[in-house]
Short mmCIF file of C-alpha atoms in Angstrom, two decimals:
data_model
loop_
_atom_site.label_atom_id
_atom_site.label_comp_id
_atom_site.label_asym_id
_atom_site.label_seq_id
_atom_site.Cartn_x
_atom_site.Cartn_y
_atom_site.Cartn_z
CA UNK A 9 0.00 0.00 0.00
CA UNK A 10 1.41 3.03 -0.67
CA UNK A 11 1.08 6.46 2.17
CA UNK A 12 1.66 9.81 2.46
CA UNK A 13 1.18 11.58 5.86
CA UNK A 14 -1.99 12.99 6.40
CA UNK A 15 -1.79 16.52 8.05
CA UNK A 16 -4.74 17.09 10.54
CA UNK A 17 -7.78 18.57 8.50
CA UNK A 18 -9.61 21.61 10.61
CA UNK A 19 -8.16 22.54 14.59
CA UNK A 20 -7.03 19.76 17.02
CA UNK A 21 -10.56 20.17 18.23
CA UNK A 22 -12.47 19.06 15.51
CA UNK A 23 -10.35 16.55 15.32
CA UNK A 24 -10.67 15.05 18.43
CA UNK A 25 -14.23 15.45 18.74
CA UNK A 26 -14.55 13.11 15.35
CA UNK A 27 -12.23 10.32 17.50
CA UNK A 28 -14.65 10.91 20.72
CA UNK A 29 -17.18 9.95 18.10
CA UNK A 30 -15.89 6.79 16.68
CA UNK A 31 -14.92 5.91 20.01
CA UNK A 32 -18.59 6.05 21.17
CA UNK A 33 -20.34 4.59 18.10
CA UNK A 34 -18.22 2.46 17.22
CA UNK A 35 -18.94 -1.80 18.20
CA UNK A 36 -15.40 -2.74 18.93
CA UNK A 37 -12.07 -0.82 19.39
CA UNK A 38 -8.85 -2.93 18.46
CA UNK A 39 -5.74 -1.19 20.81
CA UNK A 40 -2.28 -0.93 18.66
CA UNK A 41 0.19 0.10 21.03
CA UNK A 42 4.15 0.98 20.64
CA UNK A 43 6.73 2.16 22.26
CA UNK A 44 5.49 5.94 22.19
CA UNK A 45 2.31 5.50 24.41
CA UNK A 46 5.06 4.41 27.80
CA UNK A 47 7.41 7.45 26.77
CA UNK A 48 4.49 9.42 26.98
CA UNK A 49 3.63 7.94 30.01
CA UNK A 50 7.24 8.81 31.80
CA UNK A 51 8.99 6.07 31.13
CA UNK A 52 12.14 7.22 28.68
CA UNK A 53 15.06 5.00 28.53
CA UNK A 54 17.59 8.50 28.08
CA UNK A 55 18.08 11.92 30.13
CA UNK A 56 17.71 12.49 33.61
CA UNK A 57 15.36 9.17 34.15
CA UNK A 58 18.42 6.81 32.57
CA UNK A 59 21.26 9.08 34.45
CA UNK A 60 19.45 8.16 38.09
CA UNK A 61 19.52 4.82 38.17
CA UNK A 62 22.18 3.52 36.09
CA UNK A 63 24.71 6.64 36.10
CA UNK A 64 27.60 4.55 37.31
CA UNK A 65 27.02 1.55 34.25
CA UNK A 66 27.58 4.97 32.17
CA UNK A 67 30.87 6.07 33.34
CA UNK A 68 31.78 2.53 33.26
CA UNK A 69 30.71 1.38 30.16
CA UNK A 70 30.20 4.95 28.29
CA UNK A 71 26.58 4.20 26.90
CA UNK A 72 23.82 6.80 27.58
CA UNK A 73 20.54 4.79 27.84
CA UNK A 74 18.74 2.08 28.85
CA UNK A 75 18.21 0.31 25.60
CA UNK A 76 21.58 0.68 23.81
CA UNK A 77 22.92 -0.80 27.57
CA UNK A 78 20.71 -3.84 27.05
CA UNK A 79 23.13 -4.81 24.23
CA UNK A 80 26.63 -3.28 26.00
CA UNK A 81 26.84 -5.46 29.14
CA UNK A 82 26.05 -9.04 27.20
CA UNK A 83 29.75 -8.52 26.81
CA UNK A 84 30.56 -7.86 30.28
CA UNK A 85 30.63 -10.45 33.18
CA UNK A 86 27.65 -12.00 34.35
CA UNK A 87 28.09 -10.37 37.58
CA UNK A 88 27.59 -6.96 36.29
CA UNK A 89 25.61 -8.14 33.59
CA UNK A 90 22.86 -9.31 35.73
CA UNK A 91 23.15 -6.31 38.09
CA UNK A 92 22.24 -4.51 35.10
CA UNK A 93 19.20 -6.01 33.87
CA UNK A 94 18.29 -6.24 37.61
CA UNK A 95 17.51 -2.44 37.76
CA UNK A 96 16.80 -2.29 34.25
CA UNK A 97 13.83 -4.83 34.71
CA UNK A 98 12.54 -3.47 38.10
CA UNK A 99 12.10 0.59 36.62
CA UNK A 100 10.53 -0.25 33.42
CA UNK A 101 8.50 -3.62 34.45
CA UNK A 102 7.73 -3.67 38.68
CA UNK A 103 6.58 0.01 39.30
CA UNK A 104 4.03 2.48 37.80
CA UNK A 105 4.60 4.58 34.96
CA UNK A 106 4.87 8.14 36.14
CA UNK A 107 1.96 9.33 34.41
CA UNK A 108 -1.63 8.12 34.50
CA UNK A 109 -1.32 8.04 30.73
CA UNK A 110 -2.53 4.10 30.64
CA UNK A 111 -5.27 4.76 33.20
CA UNK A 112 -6.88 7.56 30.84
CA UNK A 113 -6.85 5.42 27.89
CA UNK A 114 -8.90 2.70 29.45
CA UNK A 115 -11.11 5.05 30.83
CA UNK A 116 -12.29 5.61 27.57
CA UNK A 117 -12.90 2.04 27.06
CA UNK A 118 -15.66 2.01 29.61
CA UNK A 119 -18.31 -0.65 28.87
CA UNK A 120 -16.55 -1.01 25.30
CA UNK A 121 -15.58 -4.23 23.37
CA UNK A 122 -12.03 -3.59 23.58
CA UNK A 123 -8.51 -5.66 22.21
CA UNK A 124 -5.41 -4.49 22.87
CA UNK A 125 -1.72 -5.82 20.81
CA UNK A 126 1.39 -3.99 21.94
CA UNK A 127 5.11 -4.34 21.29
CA UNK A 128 5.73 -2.90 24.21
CA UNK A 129 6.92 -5.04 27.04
CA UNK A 130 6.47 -3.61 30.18
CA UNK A 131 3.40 -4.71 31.87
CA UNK A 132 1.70 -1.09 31.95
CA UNK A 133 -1.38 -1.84 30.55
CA UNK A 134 -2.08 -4.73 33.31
CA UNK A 135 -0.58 -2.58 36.02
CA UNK A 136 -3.62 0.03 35.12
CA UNK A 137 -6.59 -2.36 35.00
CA UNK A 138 -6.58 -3.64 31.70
CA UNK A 139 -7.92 -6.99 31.48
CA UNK A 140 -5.90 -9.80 30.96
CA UNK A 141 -7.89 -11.66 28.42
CA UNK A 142 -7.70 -8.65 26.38
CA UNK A 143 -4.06 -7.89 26.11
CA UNK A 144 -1.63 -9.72 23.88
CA UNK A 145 2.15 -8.72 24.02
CA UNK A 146 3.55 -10.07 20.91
CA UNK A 147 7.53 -9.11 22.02
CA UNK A 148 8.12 -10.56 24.72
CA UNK A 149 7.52 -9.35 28.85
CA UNK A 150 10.68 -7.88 30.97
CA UNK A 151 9.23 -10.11 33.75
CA UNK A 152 10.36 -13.21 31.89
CA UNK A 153 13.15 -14.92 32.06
CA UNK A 154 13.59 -18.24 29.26
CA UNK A 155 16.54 -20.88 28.78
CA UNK A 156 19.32 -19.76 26.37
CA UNK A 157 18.21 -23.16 24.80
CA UNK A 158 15.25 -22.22 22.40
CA UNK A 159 14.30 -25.88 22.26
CA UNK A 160 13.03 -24.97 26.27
CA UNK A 161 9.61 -23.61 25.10
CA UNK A 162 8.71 -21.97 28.63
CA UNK A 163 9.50 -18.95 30.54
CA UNK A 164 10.09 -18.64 33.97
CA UNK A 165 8.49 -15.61 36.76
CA UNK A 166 11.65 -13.29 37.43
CA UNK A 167 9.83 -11.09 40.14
CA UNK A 168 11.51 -12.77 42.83
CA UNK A 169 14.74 -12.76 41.67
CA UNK A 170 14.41 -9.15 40.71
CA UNK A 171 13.68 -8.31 44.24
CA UNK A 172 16.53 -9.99 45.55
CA UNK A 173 18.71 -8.35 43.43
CA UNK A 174 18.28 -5.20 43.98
CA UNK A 175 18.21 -5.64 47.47
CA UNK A 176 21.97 -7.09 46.40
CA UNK A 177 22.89 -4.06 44.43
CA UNK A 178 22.30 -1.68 47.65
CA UNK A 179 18.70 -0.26 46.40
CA UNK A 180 16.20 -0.14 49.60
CA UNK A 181 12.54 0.72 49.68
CA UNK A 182 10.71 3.24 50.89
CA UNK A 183 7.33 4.40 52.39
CA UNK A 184 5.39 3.73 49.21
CA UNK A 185 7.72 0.57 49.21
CA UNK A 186 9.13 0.83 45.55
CA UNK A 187 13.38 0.56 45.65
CA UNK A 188 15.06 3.60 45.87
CA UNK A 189 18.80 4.73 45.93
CA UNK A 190 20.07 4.93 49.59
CA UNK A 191 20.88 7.97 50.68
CA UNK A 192 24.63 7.29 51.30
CA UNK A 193 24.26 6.94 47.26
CA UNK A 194 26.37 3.71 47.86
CA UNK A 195 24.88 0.89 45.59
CA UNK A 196 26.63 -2.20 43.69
CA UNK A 197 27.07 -2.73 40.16
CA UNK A 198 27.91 -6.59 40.77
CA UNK A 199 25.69 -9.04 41.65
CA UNK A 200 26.65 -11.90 43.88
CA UNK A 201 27.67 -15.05 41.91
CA UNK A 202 24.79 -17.12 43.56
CA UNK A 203 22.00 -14.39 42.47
CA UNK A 204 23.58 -14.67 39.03
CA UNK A 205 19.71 -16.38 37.43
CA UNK A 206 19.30 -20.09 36.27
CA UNK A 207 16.04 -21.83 34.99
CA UNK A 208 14.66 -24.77 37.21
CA UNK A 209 16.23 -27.13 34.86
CA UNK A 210 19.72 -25.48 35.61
CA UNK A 211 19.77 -23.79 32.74
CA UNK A 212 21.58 -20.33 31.65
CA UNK A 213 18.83 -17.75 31.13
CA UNK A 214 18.06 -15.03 28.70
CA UNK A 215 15.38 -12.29 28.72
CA UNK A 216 12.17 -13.37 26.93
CA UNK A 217 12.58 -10.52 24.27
CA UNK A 218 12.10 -11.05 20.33
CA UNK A 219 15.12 -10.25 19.10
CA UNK A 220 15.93 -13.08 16.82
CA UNK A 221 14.27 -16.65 16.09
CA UNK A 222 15.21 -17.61 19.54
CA UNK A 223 12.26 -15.74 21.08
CA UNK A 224 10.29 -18.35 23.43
CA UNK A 225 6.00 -18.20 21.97
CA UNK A 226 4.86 -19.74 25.40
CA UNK A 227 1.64 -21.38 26.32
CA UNK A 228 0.31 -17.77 27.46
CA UNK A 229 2.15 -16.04 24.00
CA UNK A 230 0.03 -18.79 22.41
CA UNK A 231 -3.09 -18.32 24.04
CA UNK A 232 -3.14 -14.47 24.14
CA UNK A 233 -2.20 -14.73 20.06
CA UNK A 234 -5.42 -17.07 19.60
CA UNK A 235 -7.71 -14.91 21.53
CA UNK A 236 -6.31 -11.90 19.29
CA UNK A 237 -7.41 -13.90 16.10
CA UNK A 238 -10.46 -14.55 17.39
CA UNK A 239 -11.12 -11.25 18.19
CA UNK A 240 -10.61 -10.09 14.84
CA UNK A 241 -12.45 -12.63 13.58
CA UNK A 242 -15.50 -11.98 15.35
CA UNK A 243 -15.83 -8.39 14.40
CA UNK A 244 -14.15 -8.48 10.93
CA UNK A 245 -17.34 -7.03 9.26
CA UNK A 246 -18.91 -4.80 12.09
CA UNK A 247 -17.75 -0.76 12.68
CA UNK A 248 -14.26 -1.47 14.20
CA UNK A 249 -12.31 1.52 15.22
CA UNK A 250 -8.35 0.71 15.23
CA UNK A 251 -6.97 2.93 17.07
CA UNK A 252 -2.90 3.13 17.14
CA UNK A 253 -1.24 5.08 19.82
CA UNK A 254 3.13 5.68 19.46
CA UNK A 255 3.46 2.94 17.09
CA UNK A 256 6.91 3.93 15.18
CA UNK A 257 8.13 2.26 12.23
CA UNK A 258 10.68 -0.30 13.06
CA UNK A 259 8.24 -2.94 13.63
CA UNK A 260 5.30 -2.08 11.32
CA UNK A 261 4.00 -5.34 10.20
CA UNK A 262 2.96 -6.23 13.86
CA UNK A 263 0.41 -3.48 14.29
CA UNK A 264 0.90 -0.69 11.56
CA UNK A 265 0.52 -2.36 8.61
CA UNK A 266 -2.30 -4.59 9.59
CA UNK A 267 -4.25 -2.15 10.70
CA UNK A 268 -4.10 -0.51 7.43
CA UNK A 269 -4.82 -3.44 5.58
CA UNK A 270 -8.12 -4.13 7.61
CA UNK A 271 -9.64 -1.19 7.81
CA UNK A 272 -9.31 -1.51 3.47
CA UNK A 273 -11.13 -4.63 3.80
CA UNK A 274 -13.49 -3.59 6.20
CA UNK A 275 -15.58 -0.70 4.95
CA UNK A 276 -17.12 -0.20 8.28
CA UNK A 277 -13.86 0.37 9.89
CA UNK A 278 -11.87 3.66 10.93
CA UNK A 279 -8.47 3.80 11.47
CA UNK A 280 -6.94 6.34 13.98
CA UNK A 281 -2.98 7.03 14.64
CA UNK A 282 -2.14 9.15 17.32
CA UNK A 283 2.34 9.61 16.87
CA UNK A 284 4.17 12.41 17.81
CA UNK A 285 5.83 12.69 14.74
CA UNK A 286 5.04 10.12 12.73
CA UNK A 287 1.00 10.22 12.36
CA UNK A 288 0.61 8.68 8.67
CA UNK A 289 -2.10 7.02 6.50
CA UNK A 290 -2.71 5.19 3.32
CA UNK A 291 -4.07 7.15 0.55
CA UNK A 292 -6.20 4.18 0.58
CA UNK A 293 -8.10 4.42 2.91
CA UNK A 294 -7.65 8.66 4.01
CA UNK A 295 -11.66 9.20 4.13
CA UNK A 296 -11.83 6.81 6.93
CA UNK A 297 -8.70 7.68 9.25
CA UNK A 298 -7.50 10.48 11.61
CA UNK A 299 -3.80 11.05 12.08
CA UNK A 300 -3.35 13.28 15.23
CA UNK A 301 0.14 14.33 15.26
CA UNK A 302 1.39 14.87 19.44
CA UNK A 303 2.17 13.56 22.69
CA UNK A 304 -0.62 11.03 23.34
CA UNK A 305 -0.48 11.27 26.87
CA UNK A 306 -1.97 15.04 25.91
CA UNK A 307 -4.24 13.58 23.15
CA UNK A 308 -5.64 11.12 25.72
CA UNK A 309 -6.31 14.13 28.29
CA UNK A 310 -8.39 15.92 25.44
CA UNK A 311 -10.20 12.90 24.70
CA UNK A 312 -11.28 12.05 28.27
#
C-alpha cells in the first residue's frame, strides 16, 4: 500500500471530537500500542530518568541509555551483567509509569468491546486495570526470564529474583515501598555469583525478548495470540475503530501495517494514529482515518 502523511484537517478540536465519536459509536475498538504511548507515560530510557539509576554503568561502560545498555553489558561479566538487567527490569516492568497516561486510555474504554496488541513489554497496561484476556504482548515481557536453549519452550516468573537483586545491588525501599537509591548513594554494580539467574532445569537464562528466532511463543504467547485472532475474527465485518497510539516504524508489520490493511477490507472500519511525529495514512483508505500528530499522553487528556 502506498502512504503519504496525512496533516490534521480543521483545529485539534475538531479533530478530536470526530475520535470521541468513533470511540462512542463504534462496536469494537482494536488497541495498537508501541513504544510511544510508555514514553508518553514517563517512562524514557535517556536523560535524567536513565542518568538516576544507572549513572555509574555509564561512566563505566560509556553508553547513555537504557536500551543501547541492554546490548553493551552481554559482553561484560555476568556479575555486572545481571546487576544490570536487575535495575533495568525493576524501573521499566515492577513500578508504575509516572503518568496516569494508561489509566486515561482505558477510561475511555468504559463498557466497550475492547482488544489491545502492543510491542511494548512492560506490563503497563495490566498494572492500570486492563484486562488480561484482552491484552496480547507479541515481544516478549521484561518479567520473563527463558533458557538460552530455544528448544526450552517456557518462561520462567523473574519477580523474585528481581527483588533480591536489587536488594543485592544496595537499592532499599521506601514508604510507598518501591526501591530507591540509599541515601549514602552507595549501591553495587555486581551481583553476587549465587543471584547470578538459572532456569529450574539449571539452565543459563536469557530475557524473553524477540530479538531473533530464539524468542520463546509460550503457552500464554500462544493463548493471548489465539484470543487476538479470534477477536478479529469476530468483528471483521462490524464498525471497528483501530486505534494506534506511538506505534513507530521499526516494527510495522505487527500493528501498523495490519491495521491498514483491515480497515481496506473492512468498509465499516476507521483507522486512527495518534504519533508524535510520525502520524501517517494510506491514501487508501484517508476518508476513513485520523492522524493526530502529538504527545498522546496530551491527546488522551483531550479525549477524556
Amino acid at each position: 500500500m502506498r502512504y503519504r502523511i496525512i496533516s490534521e484537517t480543521g483545529s485539534r478540536e475538531e479533530n478530536i471530537t470526530r475520535l470521541k465519536k468513533e470511540i462512542e459509536t463504534a462496536d469494537a475498538i482494536i488497541i495498537g500500542a508501541g513504544a510511544g504511548l510508555s514514553t508518553a507515560a514517563g517512562f524514557t530510557y535517556s536523560g535524567e530518568r536513565f542518568r538516576r539509576y544507572f549513572s555509574d554503568f555509564e561512566d563505566k561502560f560509556g553508553f547513555h541509555d537504557m536500551y543501547t545498555g541492554g546490548f553493551v553489558v552481554m559482553n561484560a561479566e555476568p556479575e555486572d551483567m545481571w546487576a544490570y538487567w536487575a535495575r533495568h527490569i525493576y524501573f521499566n516492568r515492577y513500578i508504575s509509569a509516572p503518568k496516569p497516561v494508561y489509566q486515561n486510555l482505558l477510561s475511555l474504554l468504559d463498557d466497550k468491546d475492547y482488544f489491545v496488541i502492543t510491542t511494548n513489554v512492560d506490563h503497563q497496561f495490566q498494572r492500570a486495570g486492563f484486562e488480561k484476556a484482552r491484552l496480547f504482548y507479541t515481544q516478549g515481557d521484561y518479567g520473563l526470564f527463558q533458557s538460552v536453549d530455544p528448544k526450552v519452550r517456557e518462561t520462567f516468573d523473574n519477580e523474585e529474583w528481581t527483588m533480591q537483586a536489587m536488594k543485592a545491588e544496595g537499592f532499599v525501599r521506601d514508604e510507598e515501598g518501591i526501591f530507591q537509591i540509599p541515601l549514602n548513594g552507595t549501591i553495587s554494580m555486581k551481583l553476587p555469583t549465587e543471584l547470578i539467574p538459572t532456569a529450574p532445569n539449571g539452565d543459563q537464562v536469557t530475557m524473553n525478548l524477540r530479538s531473533d528466532d530464539t524468542f520463546v511463543e509460550d503457552a500464554g504467547w500462544r493463548k493471548a495470540s489465539a484470543a487476538y485472532s479470534d477477536f478479529l475474527r469476530r468483528h471483521e465485518n462490524l464498525h471497528v475503530l483501530y486505534l494506534e497510539i506511538g506505534v513507530g516504524a521499526n516494527t510495522p508489520v505487527i500493528i501498523k501495517y495490519p491495521f491498514w490493511q483491515m480497515t481496506r477490507d473492512n468498509r465499516q472500519a476507521f483507522y486512527a494514529c495518534v504519533n508524535y511525529d510520525e502520524a501517517v495514512c494510506p491514501k487508501e483508505i484517508e476518508q476513513r482515518a485520523i492522524c493526530i500528530q502529538g504527545d498522546a499522553g496530551d491527546i488522551l487528556r483531550m479525549l477524556k
